[in-house]
Amino acid sequence: MRAPSCDGAGPGRAGGRRAAGGRCAVLCVPAAAMGVPVLSGLALALALPLASVALENGLALTPPMGWLAWERFRCNVDCRTDPRHCISEMLFFEMADRLAEDGWRELGYTYINIDDCWSAKQRDAAGRLVADPERFPRGIKALADYVHARGLKLGIYGDLGTLTCGGYPGTTLDRVQQDAQTFAEWGVDMLKLDGCYSSGEEQAEGYPEMARALNATGRPIVYSCSWPAYQGGLPPKVNYTILAEVCNLWRNYDDIQDSWDSVLSILDWFSANQDVLQPAAGPGHWNDPDMLIIGNFGLSYEQSRSQMALWTVMAAPLLMSTDLRTISPSAKEILQNRLMIQINQDPLGIQGRRIVKEKSHIEVFLRPLSKGASALVFFSRRTDMPFPYTTSLAKLHFPEDAVYEVQDVFSGKIISGLKTGDNFSVIIDPSGVVMWYLYPTALPGQPWHVVRQQAPGEGFPPVLL
């Protein structure tokens, strides 16, 4: 599919960008901008009163967890020749069964999220969105009832534009309230709102308007926005203070693909821009680096463990996109790691940071956790052989004279009595991680620990965490 233009009539003009893999991200220059100064993107939202924009729904106080169709199943609508993998109610019924029966739900994986290509090609006579009658013959309300009966929640996809990225009916500004009410009446629990075929000005008006419309329905609906991804993900076009008042989570960057290169490109962008992104995250408002592709085709075992650890330390939503009917035991073990999930769901909701980048291609990430605990990820970008990395908590700027108990998140091995000044070594496989959960058994007379955020060759003042 080629990148759409502002009016959806053809390929995008210069300045448009397309997220890889079929879902698009378009940044178009409207005709009104020719010779007339206009505000674009999130900048326009600065003019909106915060009190009227705030989502205030009390939802997603920890990163949402569940399953999302897109990366694994895309826009496969050919149910005649591929009934097992096409976007249909049967796919979602079966994935709901797997979440409910295979131990996922009890660990927190509760959302079953529909992505693009679920609807009919036209709205009904009253202008309402309707599900494709052949692929969803019982409708979305029946699917929501099925999901809810299994102790799960249903997410759905919309697009703030004339069309969705896949070419299905979009939610133009005059349809925002109607579609919000429709989703509420169906029993939807999360809305992901994409932004294909819309301008920056339409997005700046429409994303906050949808937040208000969802609130007005009276139904708790988690709100996932693709807004910043369409504006380059960074200031000045993206104002994260405003964004956190509008959305529960948001896509900042490109779509993930089923490859290690894609995982690394997302990690690189988030790490390079962590000074902007990290402060924006917290209970009720999360950066979303996109889906977990563990269990698919593009990652090795070590790379799968790495994505899980790195997404966890970034306080990312854990939305799997794999076939839960055929997932391997090793992939399931990674995704169902209880200590990993506990760290991801830590109630403080502080996003981690990369604190060390070595010339040896070893990186260290730190996430502060509640009750003085921390998570450390030692990540190897090497491709040759397992690498012994030696450091100390002192070199990672943990407080002097503290003592920690350490648990390896994957092996469960416990190290007791690790002092800040003690040197230790971890052996990290190529493209792999070692992940530690550290909790203090003795602290030097202070209720919080001070961690220095440090980039290669640079010194930052201590930050109290």
Short mmCIF file of C-alpha atoms in Angstrom, two decimals:
data_model
loop_
_atom_site.label_atom_id
_atom_site.label_comp_id
_atom_site.label_asym_id
_atom_site.label_seq_id
_atom_site.Cartn_x
_atom_site.Cartn_y
_atom_site.Cartn_z
CA MET A 1 0.00 0.00 0.00
CA ARG A 2 1.39 3.39 -0.96
CA ALA A 3 1.41 6.29 1.44
CA PRO A 4 -1.83 8.25 1.15
CA SER A 5 -2.17 11.95 0.50
CA CYS A 6 -4.05 14.42 2.71
CA ASP A 7 -7.30 13.81 0.87
CA GLY A 8 -6.73 10.09 0.46
CA ALA A 9 -6.69 10.37 -3.34
CA GLY A 10 -3.23 9.03 -4.01
CA PRO A 11 0.41 8.83 -2.98
CA GLY A 12 1.66 11.23 -0.31
CA ARG A 13 3.39 14.46 -1.21
CA ALA A 14 6.88 15.41 -0.16
CA GLY A 15 6.94 15.67 3.58
CA GLY A 16 4.63 12.72 4.15
CA ARG A 17 6.10 9.64 5.79
CA ARG A 18 4.94 6.06 5.87
CA ALA A 19 5.50 3.75 8.79
CA ALA A 20 6.81 0.47 7.46
CA GLY A 21 4.56 -2.52 7.07
CA GLY A 22 1.32 -1.12 5.75
CA ARG A 23 0.16 1.29 8.46
CA CYS A 24 0.88 4.81 7.41
CA ALA A 25 1.89 8.01 9.09
CA VAL A 26 1.16 11.13 7.08
CA LEU A 27 2.28 14.65 7.80
CA CYS A 28 0.66 16.77 5.10
CA VAL A 29 0.70 20.49 4.44
CA PRO A 30 -2.89 21.69 3.98
CA ALA A 31 -3.74 24.18 1.29
CA ALA A 32 -4.56 26.75 3.96
CA ALA A 33 -0.89 26.81 4.87
CA MET A 34 0.08 28.21 1.48
CA GLY A 35 0.85 31.81 2.32
CA VAL A 36 -1.23 31.81 5.52
CA PRO A 37 0.42 31.05 8.87
CA VAL A 38 -1.39 28.21 10.66
CA LEU A 39 -0.65 26.17 13.74
CA SER A 40 0.00 22.51 13.03
CA GLY A 41 0.03 19.31 15.03
CA LEU A 42 0.23 19.39 18.78
CA ALA A 43 1.22 23.05 18.70
CA LEU A 44 -2.40 23.87 17.96
CA ALA A 45 -3.46 22.05 21.11
CA LEU A 46 -1.60 24.61 23.21
CA ALA A 47 -4.50 26.92 22.52
CA LEU A 48 -7.01 24.50 24.04
CA PRO A 49 -7.93 24.92 27.72
CA LEU A 50 -6.35 22.09 29.70
CA ALA A 51 -9.42 21.61 31.85
CA SER A 52 -11.46 20.77 28.80
CA VAL A 53 -8.82 18.47 27.32
CA ALA A 54 -7.86 16.35 30.32
CA LEU A 55 -8.80 12.71 29.93
CA GLU A 56 -9.31 12.18 33.68
CA ASN A 57 -10.49 8.59 33.27
CA GLY A 58 -8.36 7.01 35.99
CA LEU A 59 -7.38 4.15 33.64
CA ALA A 60 -4.08 2.50 32.66
CA LEU A 61 -2.38 3.29 35.96
CA THR A 62 0.10 0.60 34.95
CA PRO A 63 1.05 -0.18 31.33
CA PRO A 64 -1.76 -2.07 29.57
CA MET A 65 -1.15 -5.76 28.87
CA GLY A 66 -2.81 -8.01 26.36
CA TRP A 67 -2.85 -9.12 22.75
CA LEU A 68 -3.06 -7.06 19.55
CA ALA A 69 -3.74 -8.49 16.11
CA TRP A 70 -1.76 -6.25 13.79
CA GLU A 71 1.87 -7.33 13.55
CA ARG A 72 1.13 -11.03 13.21
CA PHE A 73 -2.16 -10.95 11.24
CA ARG A 74 -2.08 -7.51 9.51
CA CYS A 75 -5.00 -6.82 7.16
CA ASN A 76 -5.62 -10.37 6.03
CA VAL A 77 -9.30 -10.37 5.06
CA ASP A 78 -9.22 -13.46 2.84
CA CYS A 79 -11.30 -15.76 5.04
CA ARG A 80 -12.22 -18.07 2.17
CA THR A 81 -8.68 -19.30 1.53
CA ASP A 82 -7.13 -18.51 4.93
CA PRO A 83 -9.91 -18.80 7.51
CA ARG A 84 -7.55 -19.56 10.40
CA HIS A 85 -5.49 -16.37 10.07
CA CYS A 86 -7.85 -13.77 8.62
CA ILE A 87 -9.25 -10.82 10.58
CA SER A 88 -12.55 -12.30 11.74
CA GLU A 89 -14.54 -12.86 14.89
CA MET A 90 -13.26 -16.44 15.01
CA LEU A 91 -9.67 -15.23 15.35
CA PHE A 92 -10.62 -13.06 18.33
CA PHE A 93 -12.83 -15.73 19.91
CA GLU A 94 -9.92 -18.16 19.76
CA MET A 95 -7.37 -15.70 21.09
CA ALA A 96 -9.71 -14.81 23.94
CA ASP A 97 -9.95 -18.52 24.78
CA ARG A 98 -6.18 -18.79 24.85
CA LEU A 99 -5.77 -15.75 27.12
CA ALA A 100 -8.39 -17.13 29.48
CA GLU A 101 -7.30 -20.77 29.51
CA ASP A 102 -3.50 -20.73 29.13
CA GLY A 103 -2.50 -18.65 32.13
CA TRP A 104 -2.25 -15.25 30.45
CA ARG A 105 -5.21 -13.55 32.09
CA GLU A 106 -4.04 -14.27 35.64
CA LEU A 107 -0.71 -12.61 34.84
CA GLY A 108 -2.40 -9.40 33.65
CA TYR A 109 -2.74 -9.97 29.90
CA THR A 110 -6.38 -8.92 29.77
CA TYR A 111 -6.90 -6.90 26.57
CA ILE A 112 -7.90 -8.50 23.24
CA ASN A 113 -7.35 -5.72 20.73
CA ILE A 114 -8.72 -5.53 17.20
CA ASP A 115 -6.65 -3.48 14.76
CA ASP A 116 -7.46 -2.23 11.25
CA CYS A 117 -9.67 -3.92 8.65
CA TRP A 118 -12.49 -5.08 10.94
CA SER A 119 -15.28 -2.91 9.58
CA ALA A 120 -17.50 -2.93 6.54
CA LYS A 121 -16.39 -0.69 3.69
CA GLN A 122 -19.35 1.61 4.26
CA ARG A 123 -21.18 2.98 7.30
CA ASP A 124 -24.81 2.01 7.79
CA ALA A 125 -27.84 4.12 6.85
CA ALA A 126 -27.58 6.05 10.13
CA GLY A 127 -23.91 6.80 9.53
CA ARG A 128 -22.66 4.35 12.16
CA LEU A 129 -19.61 2.14 11.85
CA VAL A 130 -20.49 -1.53 11.40
CA ALA A 131 -18.40 -4.67 11.41
CA ASP A 132 -17.87 -6.58 8.19
CA PRO A 133 -20.98 -8.80 8.02
CA GLU A 134 -19.18 -11.83 6.57
CA ARG A 135 -16.14 -11.82 8.86
CA PHE A 136 -17.94 -10.59 12.01
CA PRO A 137 -21.50 -11.90 11.47
CA ARG A 138 -22.43 -11.55 15.15
CA GLY A 139 -21.08 -8.00 15.40
CA ILE A 140 -18.69 -6.33 17.80
CA LYS A 141 -21.16 -6.26 20.71
CA ALA A 142 -21.37 -10.06 20.69
CA LEU A 143 -17.57 -10.28 20.53
CA ALA A 144 -17.27 -7.90 23.48
CA ASP A 145 -19.76 -10.01 25.45
CA TYR A 146 -17.73 -13.13 24.69
CA VAL A 147 -14.51 -11.46 25.79
CA HIS A 148 -16.05 -10.02 28.96
CA ALA A 149 -17.51 -13.41 29.91
CA ARG A 150 -13.94 -14.69 30.06
CA GLY A 151 -12.74 -11.94 32.37
CA LEU A 152 -11.05 -10.04 29.54
CA LYS A 153 -11.43 -6.65 27.86
CA LEU A 154 -11.93 -5.71 24.22
CA GLY A 155 -9.97 -3.09 22.31
CA ILE A 156 -10.90 -1.69 18.92
CA TYR A 157 -9.24 0.41 16.22
CA GLY A 158 -10.29 3.66 14.59
CA ASP A 159 -8.63 6.33 12.50
CA LEU A 160 -8.97 10.08 12.76
CA GLY A 161 -9.28 10.68 9.05
CA THR A 162 -11.39 10.06 5.99
CA LEU A 163 -10.16 6.47 5.82
CA THR A 164 -8.22 4.09 8.02
CA CYS A 165 -4.71 3.20 6.92
CA GLY A 166 -6.15 0.05 5.36
CA GLY A 167 -8.82 1.96 3.44
CA TYR A 168 -11.86 1.39 5.70
CA PRO A 169 -14.17 4.16 6.96
CA GLY A 170 -12.39 6.67 9.16
CA THR A 171 -13.63 8.95 11.92
CA THR A 172 -13.78 12.47 10.52
CA LEU A 173 -14.27 15.33 12.94
CA ASP A 174 -18.04 15.34 12.48
CA ARG A 175 -18.16 11.64 13.42
CA VAL A 176 -16.10 11.70 16.63
CA GLN A 177 -18.98 11.82 19.09
CA GLN A 178 -21.05 9.30 17.16
CA ASP A 179 -18.21 6.79 16.96
CA ALA A 180 -17.30 7.21 20.63
CA GLN A 181 -20.91 6.45 21.54
CA THR A 182 -20.98 3.46 19.21
CA PHE A 183 -17.85 1.99 20.79
CA ALA A 184 -19.30 2.51 24.27
CA GLU A 185 -22.60 0.87 23.33
CA TRP A 186 -20.70 -2.13 21.99
CA GLY A 187 -18.86 -2.51 25.31
CA VAL A 188 -15.40 -1.59 24.04
CA ASP A 189 -12.73 -1.13 26.72
CA MET A 190 -9.87 0.42 24.72
CA LEU A 191 -9.70 2.54 21.58
CA LYS A 192 -6.62 2.89 19.45
CA LEU A 193 -7.05 5.94 17.21
CA ASP A 194 -4.71 6.08 14.22
CA GLY A 195 -4.15 9.14 12.02
CA CYS A 196 -3.96 8.20 8.35
CA TYR A 197 -5.63 10.53 5.86
CA SER A 198 -5.74 13.50 8.24
CA SER A 199 -3.89 16.79 8.54
CA GLY A 200 -1.98 18.09 11.53
CA GLU A 201 -4.75 20.58 12.21
CA GLU A 202 -7.42 17.89 12.12
CA GLN A 203 -5.36 15.77 14.51
CA ALA A 204 -4.84 18.69 16.91
CA GLU A 205 -8.60 19.17 17.08
CA GLY A 206 -9.73 15.57 16.78
CA TYR A 207 -7.54 13.71 19.29
CA PRO A 208 -8.57 15.93 22.25
CA GLU A 209 -12.17 15.89 21.01
CA MET A 210 -12.20 12.10 21.05
CA ALA A 211 -10.90 12.17 24.63
CA ARG A 212 -13.84 14.35 25.63
CA ALA A 213 -16.28 12.20 23.66
CA LEU A 214 -15.06 8.99 25.30
CA ASN A 215 -15.38 10.60 28.73
CA ALA A 216 -18.89 11.74 27.89
CA THR A 217 -20.07 8.19 27.17
CA GLY A 218 -19.64 7.30 30.84
CA ARG A 219 -17.91 4.02 29.91
CA PRO A 220 -14.27 3.51 31.01
CA ILE A 221 -12.33 3.29 27.72
CA VAL A 222 -8.54 3.37 27.64
CA TYR A 223 -7.45 5.79 24.92
CA SER A 224 -4.42 4.98 22.74
CA CYS A 225 -3.34 7.74 20.35
CA SER A 226 -1.06 7.64 17.33
CA TRP A 227 -0.90 11.45 17.34
CA PRO A 228 2.79 12.02 18.12
CA ALA A 229 3.98 9.47 15.55
CA TYR A 230 2.39 11.59 12.83
CA GLN A 231 4.20 14.70 14.06
CA GLY A 232 7.70 13.23 14.23
CA GLY A 233 7.48 12.22 17.87
CA LEU A 234 9.46 15.13 19.28
CA PRO A 235 9.12 18.79 20.30
CA PRO A 236 8.34 21.39 19.18
CA LYS A 237 5.61 19.68 17.14
CA VAL A 238 4.83 17.28 19.99
CA ASN A 239 4.02 18.70 23.41
CA TYR A 240 4.13 15.79 25.83
CA THR A 241 2.58 17.78 28.65
CA ILE A 242 -0.54 18.25 26.54
CA LEU A 243 -0.41 14.69 25.24
CA ALA A 244 -0.44 13.22 28.75
CA GLU A 245 -3.62 15.18 29.46
CA VAL A 246 -5.34 13.73 26.39
CA CYS A 247 -4.23 10.10 25.96
CA ASN A 248 -3.54 7.08 28.16
CA LEU A 249 -0.83 5.80 25.85
CA TRP A 250 0.57 6.89 22.54
CA ARG A 251 2.66 5.66 19.65
CA ASN A 252 5.72 7.85 19.19
CA TYR A 253 7.58 6.18 16.36
CA ASP A 254 7.44 3.70 13.47
CA ASP A 255 5.50 0.45 13.40
CA ILE A 256 7.44 -2.56 14.59
CA GLN A 257 8.22 -5.26 12.04
CA ASP A 258 9.05 -8.92 12.62
CA SER A 259 12.81 -8.38 12.69
CA TRP A 260 15.65 -7.66 15.10
CA ASP A 261 16.63 -4.62 13.03
CA SER A 262 13.18 -3.16 13.71
CA VAL A 263 13.48 -3.77 17.46
CA LEU A 264 16.90 -2.09 17.47
CA SER A 265 15.70 0.91 15.47
CA ILE A 266 12.91 1.52 18.00
CA LEU A 267 15.27 1.05 20.94
CA ASP A 268 17.79 3.45 19.36
CA TRP A 269 15.16 6.14 18.86
CA PHE A 270 13.79 5.82 22.38
CA SER A 271 17.28 5.87 23.90
CA ALA A 272 18.47 8.82 21.82
CA ASN A 273 15.40 10.82 22.86
CA GLN A 274 15.00 9.56 26.42
CA ASP A 275 15.46 13.01 27.95
CA VAL A 276 12.21 14.05 26.26
CA LEU A 277 10.30 10.78 26.45
CA GLN A 278 11.12 9.46 29.91
CA PRO A 279 9.57 12.33 31.92
CA ALA A 280 6.33 12.07 29.90
CA ALA A 281 5.54 8.55 31.10
CA GLY A 282 3.77 7.67 34.31
CA PRO A 283 0.56 6.19 35.73
CA GLY A 284 -2.22 6.79 33.22
CA HIS A 285 0.02 8.01 30.38
CA TRP A 286 2.62 5.83 28.67
CA ASN A 287 5.03 5.90 25.75
CA ASP A 288 4.29 2.96 23.46
CA PRO A 289 7.22 1.53 21.45
CA ASP A 290 4.74 -0.88 19.79
CA MET A 291 3.97 -4.57 20.05
CA LEU A 292 5.94 -7.52 21.38
CA ILE A 293 6.87 -9.76 18.44
CA ILE A 294 8.12 -12.61 20.65
CA GLY A 295 6.82 -15.94 19.33
CA ASN A 296 6.83 -14.96 15.66
CA PHE A 297 9.52 -15.53 13.04
CA GLY A 298 12.04 -12.69 13.20
CA LEU A 299 13.73 -12.98 16.61
CA SER A 300 16.10 -15.53 18.04
CA TYR A 301 15.64 -16.82 21.58
CA GLU A 302 18.16 -14.31 22.96
CA GLN A 303 16.62 -11.46 20.98
CA SER A 304 13.18 -12.39 22.28
CA ARG A 305 14.42 -12.19 25.87
CA SER A 306 16.03 -8.86 25.03
CA GLN A 307 12.83 -7.31 23.67
CA MET A 308 10.91 -8.42 26.74
CA ALA A 309 13.51 -7.03 29.14
CA LEU A 310 14.00 -3.74 27.29
CA TRP A 311 10.26 -3.08 26.85
CA THR A 312 9.81 -3.81 30.56
CA VAL A 313 12.53 -1.43 31.65
CA MET A 314 10.98 1.23 29.38
CA ALA A 315 7.63 0.80 31.20
CA ALA A 316 6.08 -0.07 27.84
CA PRO A 317 2.63 -1.57 27.30
CA LEU A 318 2.99 -5.33 26.89
CA LEU A 319 0.78 -6.04 23.89
CA MET A 320 1.70 -9.34 22.28
CA SER A 321 1.15 -9.88 18.58
CA THR A 322 1.65 -13.57 17.96
CA ASP A 323 -0.44 -16.67 17.40
CA LEU A 324 -1.26 -17.84 20.92
CA ARG A 325 -2.69 -21.08 19.51
CA THR A 326 0.73 -22.25 18.32
CA ILE A 327 3.20 -20.28 20.46
CA SER A 328 6.32 -22.20 21.45
CA PRO A 329 6.98 -23.12 25.08
CA SER A 330 10.15 -21.00 25.11
CA ALA A 331 8.34 -17.88 23.85
CA LYS A 332 5.51 -18.47 26.30
CA GLU A 333 7.99 -18.77 29.15
CA ILE A 334 9.53 -15.39 28.27
CA LEU A 335 6.16 -13.65 28.02
CA GLN A 336 4.83 -15.23 31.21
CA ASN A 337 7.85 -14.42 33.40
CA ARG A 338 6.19 -13.37 36.66
CA LEU A 339 9.03 -11.23 38.00
CA MET A 340 9.35 -9.48 34.62
CA ILE A 341 5.64 -8.63 34.68
CA GLN A 342 5.89 -7.44 38.29
CA ILE A 343 8.65 -5.04 37.24
CA ASN A 344 6.71 -3.83 34.19
CA GLN A 345 3.63 -3.21 36.34
CA ASP A 346 5.48 -1.43 39.16
CA PRO A 347 3.05 1.13 40.64
CA LEU A 348 5.57 4.00 40.63
CA GLY A 349 5.34 3.96 36.86
CA ILE A 350 8.80 5.45 36.24
CA GLN A 351 10.18 4.75 32.77
CA GLY A 352 13.76 3.50 32.75
CA ARG A 353 16.75 5.01 31.00
CA ARG A 354 19.95 3.90 29.32
CA ILE A 355 22.67 4.93 31.79
CA VAL A 356 25.78 3.35 30.20
CA LYS A 357 26.87 2.89 26.58
CA GLU A 358 30.24 1.17 26.35
CA LYS A 359 32.69 1.04 23.44
CA SER A 360 32.50 -2.72 23.86
CA HIS A 361 28.88 -2.54 22.60
CA ILE A 362 27.44 -3.23 26.03
CA GLU A 363 24.64 -0.99 27.30
CA VAL A 364 23.10 -0.74 30.75
CA PHE A 365 19.52 0.34 31.43
CA LEU A 366 18.08 1.26 34.83
CA ARG A 367 14.50 1.49 35.99
CA PRO A 368 13.73 2.73 39.53
CA LEU A 369 10.96 0.76 41.25
CA SER A 370 8.82 1.10 44.34
CA LYS A 371 10.15 0.38 47.85
CA GLY A 372 13.67 1.40 46.87
CA ALA A 373 14.08 -1.47 44.39
CA SER A 374 15.59 -1.21 40.91
CA ALA A 375 15.77 -3.16 37.67
CA LEU A 376 19.00 -3.32 35.69
CA VAL A 377 19.32 -4.63 32.13
CA PHE A 378 22.78 -5.42 30.78
CA PHE A 379 22.35 -5.57 26.99
CA SER A 380 24.88 -6.76 24.41
CA ARG A 381 24.84 -5.50 20.84
CA ARG A 382 27.77 -7.76 20.04
CA THR A 383 27.42 -10.44 17.38
CA ASP A 384 30.54 -12.50 18.05
CA MET A 385 30.42 -14.43 21.31
CA PRO A 386 29.26 -14.22 24.94
CA PHE A 387 30.91 -11.25 26.62
CA PRO A 388 31.95 -10.97 30.28
CA TYR A 389 31.04 -7.48 31.48
CA THR A 390 32.55 -6.32 34.77
CA THR A 391 31.30 -3.35 36.74
CA SER A 392 29.98 -2.41 40.18
CA LEU A 393 26.90 -0.71 41.53
CA ALA A 394 29.18 2.17 42.51
CA LYS A 395 30.14 2.64 38.86
CA LEU A 396 26.42 2.71 38.08
CA HIS A 397 26.05 5.47 40.71
CA PHE A 398 24.10 3.55 43.31
CA PRO A 399 24.49 5.03 46.81
CA GLU A 400 27.60 4.31 48.82
CA ASP A 401 27.53 1.76 51.63
CA ALA A 402 24.26 0.19 50.49
CA VAL A 403 23.69 -3.58 50.42
CA TYR A 404 21.36 -5.34 47.98
CA GLU A 405 19.82 -8.70 47.34
CA VAL A 406 19.80 -9.41 43.62
CA GLN A 407 17.59 -11.80 41.68
CA ASP A 408 18.29 -12.74 38.08
CA VAL A 409 14.94 -12.16 36.37
CA PHE A 410 15.34 -15.04 33.92
CA SER A 411 17.22 -17.71 35.90
CA GLY A 412 15.83 -16.87 39.34
CA LYS A 413 19.32 -17.11 40.84
CA ILE A 414 19.75 -14.94 43.94
CA ILE A 415 22.87 -13.06 45.02
CA SER A 416 22.73 -11.95 48.63
CA GLY A 417 24.73 -9.20 50.28
CA LEU A 418 25.94 -7.36 47.17
CA LYS A 419 27.58 -4.15 48.33
CA THR A 420 27.74 -1.03 46.22
CA GLY A 421 31.52 -1.21 45.97
CA ASP A 422 31.71 -4.90 45.05
CA ASN A 423 32.88 -5.68 41.54
CA PHE A 424 30.80 -8.28 39.70
CA SER A 425 30.71 -9.80 36.24
CA VAL A 426 27.80 -10.85 34.05
CA ILE A 427 28.17 -12.92 30.89
CA ILE A 428 25.89 -11.56 28.17
CA ASP A 429 25.14 -13.57 25.03
CA PRO A 430 25.23 -11.84 21.62
CA SER A 431 22.05 -9.76 21.12
CA GLY A 432 21.10 -10.87 24.60
CA VAL A 433 20.51 -9.50 28.07
CA VAL A 434 21.11 -10.21 31.70
CA MET A 435 18.36 -8.64 33.81
CA TRP A 436 18.53 -8.06 37.56
CA TYR A 437 15.95 -7.13 40.14
CA LEU A 438 17.68 -5.43 43.08
CA TYR A 439 16.15 -4.57 46.42
CA PRO A 440 18.03 -2.99 49.32
CA THR A 441 18.67 -4.85 52.53
CA ALA A 442 20.62 -1.90 53.95
CA LEU A 443 20.66 1.72 52.85
CA PRO A 444 22.96 4.48 54.13
CA GLY A 445 20.43 6.46 56.15
CA GLN A 446 18.31 7.87 53.34
CA PRO A 447 14.84 6.89 52.16
CA TRP A 448 15.62 7.24 48.45
CA HIS A 449 18.62 6.32 46.41
CA VAL A 450 20.39 8.72 44.10
CA VAL A 451 21.20 7.56 40.62
CA ARG A 452 23.31 9.61 38.26
CA GLN A 453 21.94 9.60 34.76
CA GLN A 454 24.98 9.43 32.54
CA ALA A 455 25.54 9.17 28.83
CA PRO A 456 28.85 8.28 27.17
CA GLY A 457 31.35 11.03 27.71
CA GLU A 458 28.84 13.24 29.45
CA GLY A 459 28.01 13.99 33.07
CA PHE A 460 24.51 14.80 34.28
CA PRO A 461 23.69 16.15 37.73
CA PRO A 462 22.32 13.55 40.14
CA VAL A 463 18.62 12.89 39.81
CA LEU A 464 16.63 11.85 42.87
CA LEU A 465 14.55 8.80 42.02
#
